[in-house]
XYZ file of C-alpha atoms in Angstrom:
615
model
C 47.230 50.951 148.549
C 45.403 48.350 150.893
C 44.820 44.887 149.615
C 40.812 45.249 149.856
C 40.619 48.312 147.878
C 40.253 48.793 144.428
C 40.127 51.924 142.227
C 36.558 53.187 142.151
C 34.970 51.852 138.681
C 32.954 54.021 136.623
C 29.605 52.391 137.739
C 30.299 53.711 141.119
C 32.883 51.054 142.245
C 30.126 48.367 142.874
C 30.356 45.228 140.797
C 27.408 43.919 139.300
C 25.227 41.140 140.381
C 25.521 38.424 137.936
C 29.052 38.726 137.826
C 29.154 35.331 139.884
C 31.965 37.194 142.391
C 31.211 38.843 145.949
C 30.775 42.281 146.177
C 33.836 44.556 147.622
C 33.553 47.366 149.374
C 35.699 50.379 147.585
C 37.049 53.490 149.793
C 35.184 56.561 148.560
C 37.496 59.812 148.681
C 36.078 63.048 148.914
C 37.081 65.665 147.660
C 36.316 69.112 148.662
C 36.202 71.432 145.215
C 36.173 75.389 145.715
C 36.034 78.165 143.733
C 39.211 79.914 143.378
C 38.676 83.604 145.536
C 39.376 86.338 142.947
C 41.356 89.500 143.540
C 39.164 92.428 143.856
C 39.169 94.384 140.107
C 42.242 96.232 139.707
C 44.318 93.915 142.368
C 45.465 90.932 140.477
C 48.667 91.650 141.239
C 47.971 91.427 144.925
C 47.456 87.540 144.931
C 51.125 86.466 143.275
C 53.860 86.769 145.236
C 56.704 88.220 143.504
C 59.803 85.663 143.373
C 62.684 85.892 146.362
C 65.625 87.638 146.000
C 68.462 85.008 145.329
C 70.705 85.583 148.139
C 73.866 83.963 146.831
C 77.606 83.877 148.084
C 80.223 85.631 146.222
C 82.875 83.625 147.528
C 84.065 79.941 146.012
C 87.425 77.912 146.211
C 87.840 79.255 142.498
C 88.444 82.556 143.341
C 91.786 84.892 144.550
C 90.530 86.420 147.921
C 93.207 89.444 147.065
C 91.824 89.905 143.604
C 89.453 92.625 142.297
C 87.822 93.058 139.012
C 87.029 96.121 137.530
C 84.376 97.240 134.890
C 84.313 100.431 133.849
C 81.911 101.602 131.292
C 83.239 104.315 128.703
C 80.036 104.423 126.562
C 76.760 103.139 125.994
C 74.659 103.931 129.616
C 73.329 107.290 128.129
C 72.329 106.528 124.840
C 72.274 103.871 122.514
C 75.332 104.033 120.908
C 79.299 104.627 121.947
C 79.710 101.862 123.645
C 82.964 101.100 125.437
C 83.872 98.934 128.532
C 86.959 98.584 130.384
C 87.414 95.079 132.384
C 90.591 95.656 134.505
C 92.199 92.756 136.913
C 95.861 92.321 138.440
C 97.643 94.937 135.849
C 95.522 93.264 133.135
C 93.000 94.798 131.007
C 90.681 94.203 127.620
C 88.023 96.461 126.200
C 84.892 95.367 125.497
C 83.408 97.153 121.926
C 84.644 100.520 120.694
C 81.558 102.241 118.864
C 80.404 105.646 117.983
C 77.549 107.742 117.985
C 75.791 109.950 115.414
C 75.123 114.108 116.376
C 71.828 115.044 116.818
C 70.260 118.868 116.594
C 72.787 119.736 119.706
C 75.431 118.998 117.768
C 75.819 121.141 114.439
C 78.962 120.906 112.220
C 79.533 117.515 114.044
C 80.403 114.830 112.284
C 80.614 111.714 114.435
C 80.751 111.076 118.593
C 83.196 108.959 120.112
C 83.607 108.308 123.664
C 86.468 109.572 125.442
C 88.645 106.718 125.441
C 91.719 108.215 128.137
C 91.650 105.936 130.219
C 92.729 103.404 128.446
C 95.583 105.649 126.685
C 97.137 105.957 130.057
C 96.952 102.692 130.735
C 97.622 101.394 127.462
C 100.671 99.094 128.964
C 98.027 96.602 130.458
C 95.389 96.349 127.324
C 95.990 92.661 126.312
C 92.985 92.909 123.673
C 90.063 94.484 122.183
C 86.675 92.415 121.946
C 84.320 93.322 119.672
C 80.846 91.584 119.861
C 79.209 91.921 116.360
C 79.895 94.416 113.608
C 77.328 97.619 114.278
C 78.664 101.105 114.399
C 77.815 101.621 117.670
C 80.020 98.846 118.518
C 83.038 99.442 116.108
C 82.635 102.952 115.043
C 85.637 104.565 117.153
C 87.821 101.780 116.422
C 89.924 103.345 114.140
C 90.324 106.695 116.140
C 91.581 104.438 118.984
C 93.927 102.788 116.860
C 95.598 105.436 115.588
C 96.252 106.781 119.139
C 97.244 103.575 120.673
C 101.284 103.593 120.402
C 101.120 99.395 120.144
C 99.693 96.800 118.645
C 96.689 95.757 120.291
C 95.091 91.848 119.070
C 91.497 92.578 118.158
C 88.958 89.888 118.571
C 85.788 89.130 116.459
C 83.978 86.666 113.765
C 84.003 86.529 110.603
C 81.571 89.125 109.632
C 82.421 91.506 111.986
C 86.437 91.456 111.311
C 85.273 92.227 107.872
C 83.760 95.337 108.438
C 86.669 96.746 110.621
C 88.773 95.732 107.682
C 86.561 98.187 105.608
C 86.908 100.934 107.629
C 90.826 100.787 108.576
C 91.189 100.761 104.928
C 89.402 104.317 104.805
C 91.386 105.111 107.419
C 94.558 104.072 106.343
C 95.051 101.744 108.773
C 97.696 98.823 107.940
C 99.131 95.862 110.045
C 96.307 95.971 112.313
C 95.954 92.638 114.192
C 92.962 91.113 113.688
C 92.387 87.744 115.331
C 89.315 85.827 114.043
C 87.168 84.187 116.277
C 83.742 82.001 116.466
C 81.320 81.086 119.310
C 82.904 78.513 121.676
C 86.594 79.703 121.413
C 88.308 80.951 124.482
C 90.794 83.439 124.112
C 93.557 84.330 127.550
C 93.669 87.987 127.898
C 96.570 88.293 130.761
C 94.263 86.407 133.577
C 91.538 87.169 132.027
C 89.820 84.591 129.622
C 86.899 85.693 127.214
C 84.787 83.056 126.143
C 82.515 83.725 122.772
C 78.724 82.226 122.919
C 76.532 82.754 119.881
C 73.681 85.302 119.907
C 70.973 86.505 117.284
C 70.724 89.835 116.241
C 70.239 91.879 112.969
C 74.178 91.477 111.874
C 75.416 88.062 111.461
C 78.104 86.771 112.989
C 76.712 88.538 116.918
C 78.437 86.866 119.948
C 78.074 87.468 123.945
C 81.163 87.322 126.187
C 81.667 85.252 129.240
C 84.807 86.533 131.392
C 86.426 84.493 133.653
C 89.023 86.499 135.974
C 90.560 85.399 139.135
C 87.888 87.667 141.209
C 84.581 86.211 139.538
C 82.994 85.928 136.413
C 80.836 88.558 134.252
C 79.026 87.617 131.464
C 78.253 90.579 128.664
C 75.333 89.442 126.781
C 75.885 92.012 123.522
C 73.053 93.186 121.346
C 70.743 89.895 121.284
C 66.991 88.631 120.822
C 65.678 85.306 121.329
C 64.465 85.045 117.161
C 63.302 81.267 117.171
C 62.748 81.459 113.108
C 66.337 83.225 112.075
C 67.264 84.161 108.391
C 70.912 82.707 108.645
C 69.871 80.020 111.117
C 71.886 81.242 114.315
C 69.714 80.524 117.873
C 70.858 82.374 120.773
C 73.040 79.455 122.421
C 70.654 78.609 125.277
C 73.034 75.220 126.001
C 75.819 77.849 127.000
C 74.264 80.385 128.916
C 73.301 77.202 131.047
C 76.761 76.270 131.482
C 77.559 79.791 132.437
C 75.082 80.068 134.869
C 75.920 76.612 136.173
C 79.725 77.778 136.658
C 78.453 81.175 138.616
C 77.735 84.701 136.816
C 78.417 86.875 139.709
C 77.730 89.778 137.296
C 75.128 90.409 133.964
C 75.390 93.031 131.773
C 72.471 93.111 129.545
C 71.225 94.449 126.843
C 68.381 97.450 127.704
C 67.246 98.678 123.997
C 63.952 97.256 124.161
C 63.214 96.919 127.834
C 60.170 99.149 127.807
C 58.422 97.161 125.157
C 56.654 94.467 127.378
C 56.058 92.182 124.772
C 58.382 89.435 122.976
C 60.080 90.983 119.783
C 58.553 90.013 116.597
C 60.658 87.691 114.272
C 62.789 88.513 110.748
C 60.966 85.990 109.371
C 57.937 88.424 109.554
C 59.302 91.269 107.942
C 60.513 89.194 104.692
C 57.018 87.772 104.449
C 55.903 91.534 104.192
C 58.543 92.453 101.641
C 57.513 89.684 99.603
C 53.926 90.610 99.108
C 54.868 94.479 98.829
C 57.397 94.042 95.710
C 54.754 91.526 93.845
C 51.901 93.828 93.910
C 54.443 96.937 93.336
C 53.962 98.097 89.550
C 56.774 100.511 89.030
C 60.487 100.320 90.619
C 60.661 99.372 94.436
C 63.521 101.243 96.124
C 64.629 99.950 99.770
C 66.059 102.087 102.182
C 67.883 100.069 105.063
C 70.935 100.037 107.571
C 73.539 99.352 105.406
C 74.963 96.267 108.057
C 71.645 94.885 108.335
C 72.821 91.731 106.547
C 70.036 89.807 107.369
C 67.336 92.189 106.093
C 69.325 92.813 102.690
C 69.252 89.074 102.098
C 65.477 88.661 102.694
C 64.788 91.999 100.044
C 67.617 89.767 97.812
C 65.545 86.871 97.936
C 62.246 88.906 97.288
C 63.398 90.588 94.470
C 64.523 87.310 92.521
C 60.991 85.495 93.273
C 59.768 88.062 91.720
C 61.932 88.431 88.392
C 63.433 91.563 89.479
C 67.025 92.524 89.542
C 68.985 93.916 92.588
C 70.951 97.390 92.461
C 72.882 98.339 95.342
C 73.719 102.381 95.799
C 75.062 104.682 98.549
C 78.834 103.929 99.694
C 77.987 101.706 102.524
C 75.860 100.065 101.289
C 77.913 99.031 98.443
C 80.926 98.520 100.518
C 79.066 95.921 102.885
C 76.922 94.446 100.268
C 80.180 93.313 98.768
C 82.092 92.553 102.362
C 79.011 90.126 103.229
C 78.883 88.736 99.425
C 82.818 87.811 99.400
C 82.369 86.267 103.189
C 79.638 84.268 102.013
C 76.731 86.103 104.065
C 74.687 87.515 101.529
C 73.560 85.017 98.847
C 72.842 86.543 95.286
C 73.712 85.170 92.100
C 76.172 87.723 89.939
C 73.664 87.269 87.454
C 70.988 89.008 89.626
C 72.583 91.749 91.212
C 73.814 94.751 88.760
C 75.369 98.184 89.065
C 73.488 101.545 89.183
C 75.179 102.822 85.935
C 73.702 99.508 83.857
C 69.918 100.709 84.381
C 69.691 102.046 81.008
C 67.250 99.768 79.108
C 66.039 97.649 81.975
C 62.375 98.541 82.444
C 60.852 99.515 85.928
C 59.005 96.781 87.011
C 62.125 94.668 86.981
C 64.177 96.266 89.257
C 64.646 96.410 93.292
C 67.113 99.612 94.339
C 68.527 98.731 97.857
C 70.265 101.797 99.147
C 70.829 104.024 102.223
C 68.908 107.034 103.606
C 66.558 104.987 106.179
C 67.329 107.493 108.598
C 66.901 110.763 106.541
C 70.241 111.846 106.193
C 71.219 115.003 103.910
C 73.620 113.264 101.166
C 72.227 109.742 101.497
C 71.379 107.676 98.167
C 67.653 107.751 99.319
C 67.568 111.651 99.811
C 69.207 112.264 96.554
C 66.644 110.251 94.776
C 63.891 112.502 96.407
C 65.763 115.183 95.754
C 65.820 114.506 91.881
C 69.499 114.694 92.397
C 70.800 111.055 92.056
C 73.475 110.706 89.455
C 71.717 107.469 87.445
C 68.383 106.819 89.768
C 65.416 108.675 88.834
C 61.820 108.542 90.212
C 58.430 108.401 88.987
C 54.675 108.920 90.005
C 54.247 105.228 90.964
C 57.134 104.279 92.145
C 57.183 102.377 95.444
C 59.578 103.137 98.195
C 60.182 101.620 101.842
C 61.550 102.747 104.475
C 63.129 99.303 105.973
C 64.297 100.883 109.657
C 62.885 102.972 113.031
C 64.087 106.009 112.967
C 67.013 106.993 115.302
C 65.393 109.322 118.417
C 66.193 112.542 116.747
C 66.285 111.558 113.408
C 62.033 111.542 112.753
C 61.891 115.162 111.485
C 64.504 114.374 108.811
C 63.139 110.824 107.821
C 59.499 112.651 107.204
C 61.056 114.930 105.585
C 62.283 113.027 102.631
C 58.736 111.158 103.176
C 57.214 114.180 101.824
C 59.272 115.029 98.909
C 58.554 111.524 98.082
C 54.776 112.189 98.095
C 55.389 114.924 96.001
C 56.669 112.616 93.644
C 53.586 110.339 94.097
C 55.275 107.583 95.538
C 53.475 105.086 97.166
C 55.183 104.640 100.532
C 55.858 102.153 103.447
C 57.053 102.382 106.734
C 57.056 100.264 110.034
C 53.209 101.993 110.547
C 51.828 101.162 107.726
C 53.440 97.725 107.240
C 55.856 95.406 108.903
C 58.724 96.206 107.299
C 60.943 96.839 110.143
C 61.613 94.724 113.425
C 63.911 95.191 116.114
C 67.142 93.079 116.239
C 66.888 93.734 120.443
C 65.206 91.586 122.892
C 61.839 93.109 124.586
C 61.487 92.737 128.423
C 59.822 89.311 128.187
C 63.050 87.547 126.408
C 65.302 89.799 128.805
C 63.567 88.357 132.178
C 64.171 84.538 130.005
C 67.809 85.790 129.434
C 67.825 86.778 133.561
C 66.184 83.858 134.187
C 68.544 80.862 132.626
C 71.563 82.888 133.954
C 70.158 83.543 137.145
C 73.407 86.463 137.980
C 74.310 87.402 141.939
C 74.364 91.047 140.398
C 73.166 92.900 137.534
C 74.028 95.539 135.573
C 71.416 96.640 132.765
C 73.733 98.496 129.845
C 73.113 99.539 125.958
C 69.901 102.001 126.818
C 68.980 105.541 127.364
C 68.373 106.002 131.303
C 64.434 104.953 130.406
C 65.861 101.658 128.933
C 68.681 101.053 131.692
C 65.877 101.471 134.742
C 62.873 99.270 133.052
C 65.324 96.513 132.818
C 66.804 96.591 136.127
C 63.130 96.517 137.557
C 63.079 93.217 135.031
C 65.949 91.973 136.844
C 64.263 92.864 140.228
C 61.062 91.179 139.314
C 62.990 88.023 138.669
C 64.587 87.407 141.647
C 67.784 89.437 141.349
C 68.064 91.324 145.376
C 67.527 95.072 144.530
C 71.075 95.711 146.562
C 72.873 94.043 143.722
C 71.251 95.848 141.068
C 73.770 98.883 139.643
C 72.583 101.206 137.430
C 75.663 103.319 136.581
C 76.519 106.172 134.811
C 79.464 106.580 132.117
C 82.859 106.503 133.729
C 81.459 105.224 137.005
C 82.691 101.956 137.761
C 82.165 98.586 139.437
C 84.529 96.658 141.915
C 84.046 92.832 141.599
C 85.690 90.780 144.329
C 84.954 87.638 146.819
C 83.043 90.191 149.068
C 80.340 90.926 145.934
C 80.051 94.014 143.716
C 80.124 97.494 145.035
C 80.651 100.899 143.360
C 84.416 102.258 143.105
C 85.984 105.251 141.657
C 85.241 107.043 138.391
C 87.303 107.622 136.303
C 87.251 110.416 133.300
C 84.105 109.887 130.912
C 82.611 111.918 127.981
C 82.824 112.571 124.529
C 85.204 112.910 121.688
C 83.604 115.022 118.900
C 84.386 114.308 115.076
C 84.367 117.637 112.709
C 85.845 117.226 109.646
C 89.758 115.962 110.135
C 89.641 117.559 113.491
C 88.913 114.545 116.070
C 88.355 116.458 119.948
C 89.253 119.878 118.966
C 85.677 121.084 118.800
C 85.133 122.287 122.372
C 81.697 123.163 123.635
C 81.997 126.750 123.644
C 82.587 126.585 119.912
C 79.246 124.494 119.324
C 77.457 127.056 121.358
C 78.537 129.714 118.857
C 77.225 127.511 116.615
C 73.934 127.395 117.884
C 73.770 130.816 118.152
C 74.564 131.143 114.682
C 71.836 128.904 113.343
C 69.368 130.642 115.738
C 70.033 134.340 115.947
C 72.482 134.880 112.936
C 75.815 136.836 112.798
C 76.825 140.744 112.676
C 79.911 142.267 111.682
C 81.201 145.770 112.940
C 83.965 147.780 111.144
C 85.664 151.072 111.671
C 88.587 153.568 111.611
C 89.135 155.398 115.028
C 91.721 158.235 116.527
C 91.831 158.151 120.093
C 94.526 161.507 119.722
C 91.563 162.844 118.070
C 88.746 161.154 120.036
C 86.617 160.540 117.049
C 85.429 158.409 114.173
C 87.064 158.507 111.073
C 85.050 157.823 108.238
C 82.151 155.630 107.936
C 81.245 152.173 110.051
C 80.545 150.064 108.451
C 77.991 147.161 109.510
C 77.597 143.705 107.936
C 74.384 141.570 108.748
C 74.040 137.833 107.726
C 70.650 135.536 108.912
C 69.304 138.499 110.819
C 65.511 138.877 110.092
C 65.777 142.441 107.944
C 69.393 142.703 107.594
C 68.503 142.903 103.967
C 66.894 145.988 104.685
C 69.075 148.828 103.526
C 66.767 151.254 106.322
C 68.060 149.175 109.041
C 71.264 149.276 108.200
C 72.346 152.406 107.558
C 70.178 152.949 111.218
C 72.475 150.470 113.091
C 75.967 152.188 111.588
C 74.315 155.765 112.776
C 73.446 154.138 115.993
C 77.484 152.134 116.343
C 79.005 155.639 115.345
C 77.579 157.889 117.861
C 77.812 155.265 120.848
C 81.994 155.145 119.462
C 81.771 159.057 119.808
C 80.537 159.026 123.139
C 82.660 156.217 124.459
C 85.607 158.151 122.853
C 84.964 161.526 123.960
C 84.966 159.995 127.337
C 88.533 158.466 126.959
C 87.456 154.905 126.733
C 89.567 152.702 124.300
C 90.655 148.749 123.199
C 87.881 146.562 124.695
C 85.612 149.265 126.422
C 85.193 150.855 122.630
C 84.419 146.920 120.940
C 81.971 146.244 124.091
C 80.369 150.170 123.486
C 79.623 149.545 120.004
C 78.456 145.415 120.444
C 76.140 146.969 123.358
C 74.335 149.666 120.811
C 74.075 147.169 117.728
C 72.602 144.519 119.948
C 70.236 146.983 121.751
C 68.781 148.448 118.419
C 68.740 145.105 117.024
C 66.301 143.817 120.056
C 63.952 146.595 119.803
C 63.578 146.143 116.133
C 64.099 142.378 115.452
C 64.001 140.910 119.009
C 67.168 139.071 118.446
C 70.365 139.066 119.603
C 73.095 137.646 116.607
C 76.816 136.915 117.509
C 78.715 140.433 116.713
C 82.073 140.647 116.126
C 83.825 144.284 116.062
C 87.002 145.215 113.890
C 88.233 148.552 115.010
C 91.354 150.189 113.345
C 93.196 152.851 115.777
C 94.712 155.553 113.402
């Protein structure tokens, strides 16, 4: 600033008169105010400019020119659940989760769904480790199939918590000298020339960590199942500070979690949903029964916590629920005093109002603890007109018809019940698409790769990663068994490699084929007819009586209509014999007349199976 001016005064910059000094003259700055020009309704959009494209090189001193990684997704990019990735570099390889999935209405007789881990059979040799980001089914579930397969021991890596769930299950499984190799956020583990380093993350399971790999063609950073909760139960912040580092190092490739990608808003807290709980069980007059995920740690401890402000005593009930009520309790992740928490078979005598029943059954399944109680059928839990009942979860996609369901036998009951629309008592443990463009934003990647979603989930969040600078060329939105080649040169598609799905039935494990759950189907839908009878093809005739054998055919109960469809069967055998026809031209003649008959008087068309005796 010039020596002769001054900064304008608030009388106008003009001293006054009697202050005995000569008046100086003060440089007067105008300035030139406007009103800001607004976007015409329904434009706003038009007057930001959407952020550039990062255009970023590949290539560093770091890297091997000759080197390529691979990432190969098993799981996870069609549904949420099964997820499986392969990362693959120089004859080295590690997995990245092993989970499952549960059947849905396509799926009857099913038990569980694994993907089809063959790949990394045949290329077992190279698998230096298994990395296993936090304890969810969808993350471990298929574990212990893969085990058993594997003809080696194979290190796997997770914390605390999450070893102690797999430790659960191999023990169903019968599973021994498994080698499991504890780990905690910060650690770096060499896999071959691959290194995974473990950064913290919060999610509705303690003990959740993201990956950062560092291989000698570039780095990829695999965030897990995260949000960005700033109030957690157990205290554990997403680790910012790293993800920093990370993206100060390079992330020449994302992978993201996509769950919540269509929700545009931020995903409410835990904290919220324990506040809810809180004011639920101290109005509640009779018993307050809890259906939750059974590895929702987090949520348990906040009903814990509840119950005991309030005088009332814990019971735990359904098998996984009381297997990781006591993994968590023993690990020190689920705080309850002994005195507090008490087995279903010691109800006798303790009165209603004192008791909290966590159990399982949030989703509505058949034999849960939850649908036994509704069902009257609970060995030591009964319920009464009064009672009060949430439903601590969001139904699985598929699952809603079963969860209302055992909502309305509950009714029946009369009791009073909450769910996630009539209270908060459920919250997402996934990020929503403004903490996912904050996630895309501190690690600013070269390329992303949205996984963990249905294809709705996986395309909202790679427009998120679009909208946030990431060039829409480097963007991959893959399908299961498609992979990714990672070198100097960028990212780019490569070959695929065999995908699918490994169905569970029983102690079978990928012996039901999909021919034998269409028979299924068509058993559930149309029912099933059975076709017996003697027949002499010297003689060209029927001998005897056919017999025919209806079962969830709409008036095969009918004795009219059956004694109609053996007339019908015989005289088409007749014919076809008469005319020389025998084996599988006599089974197809009588199928065709049963089915016909059947249309025209029951419009359906059951699964028929036909016995014929030659004599």
């Amino acid at each position: 600033m010039d020596q002769n001016e001054q900064r304008p005064k608030r009388n106008g910059g003009v001293r006054p008169e009697n202050s005995g000094k000569s008046t100086q003259t003060v440089k007067h700055v105008k300035l030139d105010l406007e009103r800001p020009k607004l976007t015409k309704e329904g434009n706003a959009d038009q007057g930001r400019k959407r952020p550039r494209s990062r255009k970023r090189s590949f290539d560093s001193s770091k890297k091997d020119r000759g080197a390529t990684l691979k990432i190969i997704p098993l799981g996870g990019l069609d549904a949420i659940g099964k997820n499986m990735t392969v990362f693959e570099c120089k004859g080295d390889m590690v997995l990245d989760d092993a989970g499952l999935m549960f059947p849905d209405d396509n799926h009857p007789g099913v038990d569980l769904i694994l993907p089809d881990y063959t790949y990394v059979l045949q290329h077992a040799d190279k698998l230096r480790g298994i990395v296993i980001t936090h304890g969810h089914e969808d993350h471990t579930g298929s574990l212990p199939y893969l085990i058993k397969d594997l003809d080696r021991q194979v290190p796997i890596y997770g914390t605390k918590m999450t070893l102690g769930l797999i430790e659960g299950k191999f023990k169903e499984h019968r599973i021994k000298n498994a080698k499991l190799v504890e780990i905690k956020p910060g650690d770096k583990v060499n896999l071959g020339c691959i290194t995974a380093e473990f950064f913290a993350v919060n999610h509705s399971i303690p003990g959740a960590v993201g990956v950062f790999f560092r291989s000698p063609a570039g780095n990829v950073l695999h965030t897990g199942d995260f949000k960005l909760d700033q109030t957690p139960i157990d205290g554990v912040h997403t680790d910012f500070g790293a993800l920093a580092r990370f993206a100060e190092e390079g992330v020449d490739l994302m992978m993201s979690d996509s769950t919540n990608a269509t929700n545009p808003n931020f995903t409410p807290s835990e904290a919220e949903v324990g506040k809810e709980l809180q004011r639920i069980i101290a109005q509640a007059k009779g018993r307050v029964i809890i259906a939750s995920f059974a590895s929702h740690i987090h949520r348990l401890q906040q009903i814990c916590d509840a119950a005991v402000a309030n005088g009332r005593k814990v019971v735990v009930t359904g098998r996984s629920m009381v297997q990781n009520t006591d993994i968590a309790r023993k690990l020190g992740y689920l705080k309850i005093s002994d005195q507090d928490i008490i087995d279903a078979y010691d109800l006798k005598g303790i009165p209603p109002e004192q008791v909290v029943i966590m159990c399982t059954g949030s989703q509505g399944e058949p034999l849960s603890a939850l649908a036994r109680i509704a069902a009257g059928e609970h060995k030591t839990i009964d319920m009464e007109a009064g009672d009060t009942v949430i439903i601590s979860a969001t139904p699985v996609p598929g699952n809603e018809k079963a969860v209302t369901k055992v909502v309305n036998s509950l009714a029946k009951i009369g009791a009073d019940v909450y769910d996630k629309s009539r209270a908060r008592v459920h919250v997402s443990g996934h990020a929503s698409a403004e903490e996912l463009k904050i996630m895309l934003t501190i690690v600013q990647p070269k390329a992303f790769m949205p996984v963990h979603g249905e294809a709705t989930h996986l395309r909202a969040h790679a427009r998120l990663a679009e909208a946030v600078g990431v060039p829409a060329e480097n963007v991959f939105i893959c399908e299961n068994g498609e992979s990714l080649e990672l070198s100097t040169k960028g990212v780019k598609h490569g070959e695929s490699v065999q995908s699918g799905i490994v169905l569970v039935d029983g102690l079978s494990v990928g012996d039901t084929s999909e021919q034998v759950l269409e028979e299924r189907t068509a058993l559930s839908a149309q029912g099933f007819a059975a076709i017996a009878a003697a027949v002499s093809g010297r003689k060209k005739a029927v001998a005897g009586n056919v017999q025919v054998e209806m079962h969830g055919i709409t008036g095969g109960d009918d004795g009219y209509l059956v004694q109609e469809c053996e007339k019908c069967v015989k005289n088409a055998l007749t014919r076809a014999l008469s005319k020389g026809a025998s084996g599988k031209e006599l089974k197809r003649a009588a199928r065709d007349a049963l089915l016909s008959l059947l249309w025209e008087r029951t419009k359906t068309r059951p699964m028929t199976v036909v016995n014929l005796l030659d004599i």
